[in-house]
């Protein structure tokens, strides 16, 4: 009986990845070990987020991050946990975190072939009010054994080997792609294990929701304004789209992935490159969208084709259901 098998034959994330990687016996151990260290970091953050109110972990740590924003204590903690877990995995060489201005180059004795780019705790404005926040990551592999440099992470998103996020919401959900579709796992707190609950996620071809910070409308460009106008006043006689905006990229993207629709963080007059960071926000989410059958576009090109020149670079992003992103691509093409 299928339902029974589900309850007794637990597909943990480790088992799933080992199965998936069995075609590449030379790398399966290393990748699985790397991933299990990322998962450990996520479990730690999940526990810390849940205990935050109780343990008085909240509040300013008196430091600012590289973008000059106030940094919450939970961000600092999460970053330290991820950096230490990744270094100790023995499988990484270059690490880029939103919280650190400089990349971390792992000392030779602990070096491996993977580069990891990540935002340890995204959506910081939502921490204090208990709204969903998340961790986002992307993984590159060094092509050959050379001395690691920044060029190893300044690669287009399409070169990523894997990407994912963990959302700390009403449940803790880990969404992963190793380039063979997208799968979602939910933390069973009593087991301390992520169990496959959302196999082979596909985003609906067209959605009924748009997600954007509309407070920036006065600074938007023509195509973005036209697109959002068309969500409210569709010309084809269809119903208007609903607006949902949490302000936590992980939560907004997660909803988009499951329900369909479009998430936008466009360029505007004040922020010509938008707000979100290419390496550890735009690329991983674009990778997942494409793997789920959706699209991701920067206003100029396919997001995963972008070649970053700086590790904390930003880019505008429009991602989600195939048909909805197609529409915004059409508007930008008409502009030229
Ligand atoms: P953060 O790194 O300071 O948390 O900012 C990133 C967040 C994203 O999670 C979210 O999509 C976006 O900022 C929301 O920005 P805004 O408040 O401008 O709408
Ligand atoms: Mg962030």
Short mmCIF file of C-alpha atoms and ligand atoms in Angstrom, two decimals:
data_model
loop_
_atom_site.label_atom_id
_atom_site.label_comp_id
_atom_site.label_asym_id
_atom_site.label_seq_id
_atom_site.Cartn_x
_atom_site.Cartn_y
_atom_site.Cartn_z
CA UNK A 1 0.00 0.00 0.00
CA UNK A 2 1.57 3.26 -1.17
CA UNK A 3 0.58 5.37 1.83
CA UNK A 4 1.96 2.75 4.18
CA UNK A 5 5.19 2.53 2.29
CA UNK A 6 5.47 6.29 2.62
CA UNK A 7 5.26 6.14 6.37
CA UNK A 8 7.68 3.25 6.84
CA UNK A 9 10.10 3.78 3.95
CA UNK A 10 11.49 7.18 4.82
CA UNK A 11 13.20 8.98 1.98
CA UNK A 12 15.63 11.23 3.81
CA UNK A 13 17.49 13.92 1.94
CA UNK A 14 20.77 12.01 2.30
CA UNK A 15 19.27 8.83 0.87
CA UNK A 16 17.68 10.81 -1.94
CA UNK A 17 20.92 12.52 -2.94
CA UNK A 18 22.91 9.29 -2.73
CA UNK A 19 20.40 7.67 -5.12
CA UNK A 20 20.44 10.66 -7.43
CA UNK A 21 24.23 10.78 -7.56
CA UNK A 22 24.68 7.04 -8.04
CA UNK A 23 25.41 7.67 -11.72
CA UNK A 24 28.51 9.62 -10.71
CA UNK A 25 30.24 7.20 -8.30
CA UNK A 26 33.42 9.31 -8.26
CA UNK A 27 31.66 12.32 -6.75
CA UNK A 28 28.69 10.94 -4.87
CA UNK A 29 30.40 10.69 -1.51
CA UNK A 30 31.86 14.18 -1.63
CA UNK A 31 28.68 15.89 -2.72
CA UNK A 32 26.61 14.05 -0.14
CA UNK A 33 29.04 15.02 2.61
CA UNK A 34 28.97 18.67 1.49
CA UNK A 35 25.19 18.69 1.41
CA UNK A 36 24.90 17.10 4.83
CA UNK A 37 26.95 19.98 6.26
CA UNK A 38 24.62 22.51 4.61
CA UNK A 39 21.64 20.60 6.02
CA UNK A 40 23.24 20.68 9.47
CA UNK A 41 23.57 24.47 9.23
CA UNK A 42 19.89 24.73 8.27
CA UNK A 43 18.81 22.56 11.20
CA UNK A 44 20.79 24.80 13.52
CA UNK A 45 19.24 27.97 12.10
CA UNK A 46 15.78 26.40 12.29
CA UNK A 47 16.24 25.68 15.99
CA UNK A 48 17.73 29.11 16.63
CA UNK A 49 14.87 30.86 14.80
CA UNK A 50 12.29 28.87 16.76
CA UNK A 51 13.98 29.66 20.06
CA UNK A 52 14.82 33.24 19.20
CA UNK A 53 12.03 34.85 21.19
CA UNK A 54 12.72 32.67 24.20
CA UNK A 55 16.47 32.75 24.25
CA UNK A 56 16.64 36.51 23.71
CA UNK A 57 18.78 35.88 20.69
CA UNK A 58 17.21 38.84 18.96
CA UNK A 59 18.50 42.35 18.84
CA UNK A 60 21.36 44.20 17.26
CA UNK A 61 24.80 42.74 17.67
CA UNK A 62 26.32 46.17 17.21
CA UNK A 63 27.82 45.32 13.84
CA UNK A 64 26.74 46.21 10.32
CA UNK A 65 27.08 43.89 7.34
CA UNK A 66 28.85 44.68 4.07
CA UNK A 67 25.84 46.47 2.64
CA UNK A 68 25.81 48.73 5.71
CA UNK A 69 22.55 47.38 7.07
CA UNK A 70 21.94 46.67 10.72
CA UNK A 71 22.85 43.08 11.38
CA UNK A 72 20.76 41.03 13.74
CA UNK A 73 22.36 38.64 16.12
CA UNK A 74 20.72 35.70 14.39
CA UNK A 75 22.42 36.65 11.10
CA UNK A 76 25.83 36.66 12.77
CA UNK A 77 25.21 33.33 14.45
CA UNK A 78 23.87 31.67 11.31
CA UNK A 79 26.80 32.91 9.26
CA UNK A 80 29.34 31.55 11.74
CA UNK A 81 27.61 28.19 11.86
CA UNK A 82 27.54 27.86 8.06
CA UNK A 83 31.14 28.96 7.54
CA UNK A 84 32.39 26.52 10.19
CA UNK A 85 30.23 23.65 8.93
CA UNK A 86 31.33 24.21 5.33
CA UNK A 87 35.04 24.50 6.16
CA UNK A 88 34.95 21.42 8.40
CA UNK A 89 33.23 19.38 5.68
CA UNK A 90 36.65 19.25 3.99
CA UNK A 91 34.89 19.54 0.64
CA UNK A 92 34.98 23.31 -0.02
CA UNK A 93 37.58 25.79 -1.25
CA UNK A 94 35.88 29.19 -1.79
CA UNK A 95 32.92 30.46 0.25
CA UNK A 96 30.94 33.63 -0.40
CA UNK A 97 28.42 34.76 2.22
CA UNK A 98 26.16 37.79 2.13
CA UNK A 99 27.40 38.63 5.61
CA UNK A 100 31.12 38.76 4.76
CA UNK A 101 32.63 41.45 2.57
CA UNK A 102 35.46 39.17 1.48
CA UNK A 103 35.27 35.61 0.21
CA UNK A 104 36.66 32.91 2.50
CA UNK A 105 39.46 30.79 1.02
CA UNK A 106 39.68 27.48 2.83
CA UNK A 107 43.16 26.53 4.08
CA UNK A 108 44.86 23.84 1.94
CA UNK A 109 44.60 21.07 4.55
CA UNK A 110 40.81 21.34 4.63
CA UNK A 111 40.25 22.05 0.96
CA UNK A 112 37.85 20.26 -1.38
CA UNK A 113 36.60 20.98 -4.90
CA UNK A 114 33.29 22.76 -4.21
CA UNK A 115 32.61 26.50 -3.97
CA UNK A 116 29.54 27.54 -1.99
CA UNK A 117 27.76 30.92 -2.27
CA UNK A 118 25.06 31.58 0.31
CA UNK A 119 22.88 33.97 2.24
CA UNK A 120 22.75 32.36 5.68
CA UNK A 121 19.62 34.18 6.84
CA UNK A 122 17.67 36.13 4.25
CA UNK A 123 14.69 38.35 4.98
CA UNK A 124 16.16 39.95 8.09
CA UNK A 125 13.44 42.60 8.28
CA UNK A 126 11.04 39.74 9.07
CA UNK A 127 12.98 38.22 12.00
CA UNK A 128 11.55 40.35 14.77
CA UNK A 129 7.91 39.70 13.91
CA UNK A 130 8.17 35.94 13.42
CA UNK A 131 7.48 35.93 9.68
CA UNK A 132 9.17 33.30 7.46
CA UNK A 133 12.85 33.74 6.66
CA UNK A 134 15.30 31.45 4.92
CA UNK A 135 18.76 30.34 3.85
CA UNK A 136 19.71 30.37 0.15
CA UNK A 137 22.73 28.59 -1.39
CA UNK A 138 24.37 27.70 -4.67
CA UNK A 139 27.21 25.26 -5.37
CA UNK A 140 29.90 25.43 -8.05
CA UNK A 141 32.63 22.88 -8.71
CA UNK A 142 36.25 23.75 -9.49
CA UNK A 143 37.06 22.44 -12.94
CA UNK A 144 40.61 21.40 -12.19
CA UNK A 145 42.99 21.44 -9.27
CA UNK A 146 44.38 24.99 -9.37
CA UNK A 147 44.92 27.52 -6.61
CA UNK A 148 41.39 28.79 -5.86
CA UNK A 149 40.63 32.39 -6.90
CA UNK A 150 37.55 34.62 -7.02
CA UNK A 151 37.08 33.56 -10.65
CA UNK A 152 35.93 30.19 -9.36
CA UNK A 153 32.77 31.84 -8.01
CA UNK A 154 32.40 34.61 -10.61
CA UNK A 155 30.76 32.16 -13.00
CA UNK A 156 27.36 32.38 -14.68
CA UNK A 157 24.53 30.74 -12.77
CA UNK A 158 24.09 28.10 -15.45
CA UNK A 159 27.42 26.62 -14.29
CA UNK A 160 26.01 25.89 -10.84
CA UNK A 161 25.99 22.22 -9.97
CA UNK A 162 23.22 22.55 -7.41
CA UNK A 163 21.16 25.20 -5.65
CA UNK A 164 18.52 25.36 -2.97
CA UNK A 165 16.98 27.09 -0.02
CA UNK A 166 15.62 26.29 3.39
CA UNK A 167 12.56 28.13 4.61
CA UNK A 168 11.96 28.62 8.31
CA UNK A 169 8.20 28.95 8.30
CA UNK A 170 5.28 27.16 9.85
CA UNK A 171 7.38 24.12 9.01
CA UNK A 172 11.02 23.91 7.97
CA UNK A 173 11.23 23.14 4.26
CA UNK A 174 14.37 22.36 2.25
CA UNK A 175 14.11 22.71 -1.53
CA UNK A 176 16.96 21.36 -3.65
CA UNK A 177 17.96 20.92 -7.25
CA UNK A 178 21.08 19.12 -8.43
CA UNK A 179 20.14 19.85 -12.03
CA UNK A 180 17.67 16.98 -12.34
CA UNK A 181 14.43 18.68 -11.32
CA UNK A 182 13.42 20.15 -7.98
CA UNK A 183 12.52 18.28 -4.81
CA UNK A 184 11.20 19.49 -1.46
CA UNK A 185 11.86 17.99 1.97
CA UNK A 186 10.21 18.82 5.27
CA UNK A 187 11.99 18.60 8.59
CA UNK A 188 10.46 16.04 10.91
CA UNK A 189 11.48 17.62 14.22
CA UNK A 190 11.06 14.36 16.14
CA UNK A 191 13.56 12.61 13.84
CA UNK A 192 15.74 15.63 13.09
CA UNK A 193 15.64 14.51 9.44
CA UNK A 194 14.40 16.15 6.26
CA UNK A 195 11.92 13.77 4.58
CA UNK A 196 10.88 13.97 0.92
CA UNK A 197 7.41 15.54 0.90
CA UNK A 198 7.36 17.41 -2.44
CA UNK A 199 8.82 15.11 -5.11
CA UNK A 200 9.57 16.58 -8.56
CA UNK A 201 8.09 20.07 -8.09
CA UNK A 202 6.83 21.65 -11.32
CA UNK A 203 5.65 25.26 -11.36
CA UNK A 204 2.24 25.87 -13.01
CA UNK A 205 2.69 27.14 -16.59
CA UNK A 206 0.76 30.30 -15.74
CA UNK A 207 -0.18 31.75 -12.35
CA UNK A 208 -2.73 33.98 -10.70
CA UNK A 209 -0.40 35.82 -8.31
CA UNK A 210 2.16 38.61 -8.72
CA UNK A 211 4.64 39.49 -6.00
CA UNK A 212 6.50 42.79 -5.89
CA UNK A 213 7.23 45.72 -3.55
CA UNK A 214 4.75 48.09 -5.14
CA UNK A 215 5.82 50.92 -2.87
CA UNK A 216 8.63 51.52 -5.37
CA UNK A 217 6.24 52.15 -8.27
CA UNK A 218 7.19 55.81 -8.75
CA UNK A 219 10.75 54.78 -9.64
CA UNK A 220 9.94 51.88 -11.97
CA UNK A 221 10.74 51.77 -15.69
CA UNK A 222 8.12 51.44 -18.45
CA UNK A 223 8.02 47.64 -18.92
CA UNK A 224 7.76 46.90 -15.17
CA UNK A 225 4.98 49.49 -14.74
CA UNK A 226 3.12 48.17 -17.79
CA UNK A 227 3.41 44.61 -16.56
CA UNK A 228 2.04 45.33 -13.09
CA UNK A 229 -0.75 47.42 -14.62
CA UNK A 230 -1.68 44.43 -16.80
CA UNK A 231 -1.83 42.21 -13.67
CA UNK A 232 -4.54 44.53 -12.30
CA UNK A 233 -6.32 45.37 -15.55
CA UNK A 234 -5.84 42.36 -17.83
CA UNK A 235 -6.54 43.24 -21.46
CA UNK A 236 -7.58 39.72 -22.45
CA UNK A 237 -10.68 39.76 -20.23
CA UNK A 238 -9.20 37.37 -17.65
CA UNK A 239 -9.47 38.05 -13.89
CA UNK A 240 -6.90 40.33 -12.29
CA UNK A 241 -4.01 38.61 -10.51
CA UNK A 242 -3.80 38.63 -6.71
CA UNK A 243 -0.95 40.44 -5.01
CA UNK A 244 1.09 38.60 -2.36
CA UNK A 245 4.32 40.09 -0.98
CA UNK A 246 6.02 38.91 2.18
CA UNK A 247 9.36 40.67 1.76
CA UNK A 248 11.29 37.45 2.40
CA UNK A 249 12.63 36.21 -0.90
CA UNK A 250 12.61 32.59 0.19
CA UNK A 251 8.95 32.71 1.23
CA UNK A 252 7.86 34.69 -1.84
CA UNK A 253 9.75 32.36 -4.18
CA UNK A 254 8.53 29.25 -2.38
CA UNK A 255 4.91 30.30 -2.82
CA UNK A 256 5.59 31.16 -6.48
CA UNK A 257 7.12 27.73 -7.06
CA UNK A 258 4.17 25.87 -5.52
CA UNK A 259 1.23 28.03 -6.64
CA UNK A 260 2.63 29.64 -9.77
CA UNK A 261 2.78 33.30 -10.70
CA UNK A 262 5.62 35.78 -10.83
CA UNK A 263 8.05 37.34 -8.37
CA UNK A 264 9.67 40.64 -9.35
CA UNK A 265 12.47 42.69 -7.89
CA UNK A 266 12.97 45.13 -10.75
CA UNK A 267 15.54 47.83 -11.34
CA UNK A 268 14.33 51.31 -10.50
CA UNK A 269 15.59 54.89 -10.69
CA UNK A 270 17.07 54.68 -7.20
CA UNK A 271 18.51 51.16 -7.60
CA UNK A 272 19.50 50.68 -11.25
CA UNK A 273 20.54 47.08 -10.51
CA UNK A 274 17.61 46.21 -8.28
CA UNK A 275 18.26 45.00 -4.75
CA UNK A 276 18.87 41.28 -4.84
CA UNK A 277 22.35 39.81 -5.08
CA UNK A 278 23.34 37.81 -8.11
CA UNK A 279 25.44 35.05 -6.59
CA UNK A 280 23.42 33.94 -3.59
CA UNK A 281 19.88 35.20 -4.29
CA UNK A 282 19.24 35.63 -8.03
CA UNK A 283 21.22 32.60 -9.31
CA UNK A 284 20.03 29.89 -6.90
CA UNK A 285 16.36 30.93 -7.24
CA UNK A 286 16.67 31.19 -11.04
CA UNK A 287 18.29 27.75 -11.16
CA UNK A 288 15.38 26.27 -9.18
CA UNK A 289 12.76 28.04 -11.33
CA UNK A 290 14.21 26.72 -14.57
CA UNK A 291 14.52 23.24 -13.12
CA UNK A 292 10.83 23.40 -12.15
CA UNK A 293 9.80 24.43 -15.67
CA UNK A 294 9.62 28.19 -15.10
CA UNK A 295 11.85 31.04 -16.26
CA UNK A 296 14.07 33.74 -14.78
CA UNK A 297 14.89 36.98 -16.59
CA UNK A 298 16.88 40.09 -15.64
CA UNK A 299 15.13 42.56 -17.93
CA UNK A 300 17.97 42.04 -20.43
CA UNK A 301 18.79 38.36 -20.55
CA UNK A 302 18.21 34.90 -19.10
CA UNK A 303 19.29 35.32 -15.48
CA UNK A 304 21.52 32.23 -15.48
CA UNK A 305 23.56 33.63 -18.43
CA UNK A 306 24.67 36.67 -16.46
CA UNK A 307 28.43 36.71 -15.78
CA UNK A 308 29.07 38.38 -12.40
CA UNK A 309 32.14 40.58 -11.99
CA UNK A 310 31.86 41.21 -8.24
CA UNK A 311 30.83 38.78 -5.52
CA UNK A 312 28.17 41.06 -4.02
CA UNK A 313 26.82 42.31 -7.36
CA UNK A 314 23.06 42.93 -7.71
CA UNK A 315 20.68 42.37 -10.61
CA UNK A 316 17.01 42.96 -11.36
CA UNK A 317 15.01 39.73 -11.42
CA UNK A 318 11.68 38.52 -12.79
CA UNK A 319 11.04 34.84 -12.11
CA UNK A 320 8.22 32.34 -11.98
CA UNK A 321 5.69 30.65 -14.25
CA UNK A 322 6.80 30.23 -17.85
CA UNK A 323 3.97 32.21 -19.44
CA UNK A 324 4.07 35.05 -16.91
CA UNK A 325 7.81 35.61 -17.41
CA UNK A 326 7.30 35.33 -21.17
CA UNK A 327 4.97 38.34 -20.90
CA UNK A 328 7.53 40.52 -19.13
CA UNK A 329 10.19 39.46 -21.67
CA UNK A 330 7.85 40.62 -24.42
CA UNK A 331 7.43 44.03 -22.78
CA UNK A 332 11.18 44.54 -22.41
CA UNK A 333 11.79 43.43 -26.00
CA UNK A 334 9.14 45.92 -27.24
CA UNK A 335 10.97 48.69 -25.35
CA UNK A 336 14.19 48.29 -27.38
P1 LIG B 1 18.08 41.22 3.28
O1 LIG B 1 19.26 40.52 2.70
O2 LIG B 1 18.42 42.51 3.96
O3 LIG B 1 17.24 40.32 4.13
O4 LIG B 1 17.22 41.71 2.01
C1 LIG B 1 16.78 40.77 1.10
C2 LIG B 1 15.29 40.75 1.12
C3 LIG B 1 14.69 39.64 0.31
O5 LIG B 1 14.46 38.51 1.10
C4 LIG B 1 13.41 40.25 -0.17
O6 LIG B 1 12.99 39.69 -1.39
C5 LIG B 1 13.75 41.69 -0.33
O7 LIG B 1 14.84 41.95 0.53
C6 LIG B 1 12.64 42.62 0.05
O8 LIG B 1 13.05 43.93 -0.16
P2 LIG B 1 12.08 45.18 0.07
O9 LIG B 1 11.95 45.33 1.53
O10 LIG B 1 12.80 46.31 -0.61
O11 LIG B 1 10.79 44.87 -0.60
MG1 LIG B 2 19.63 38.57 1.71
#
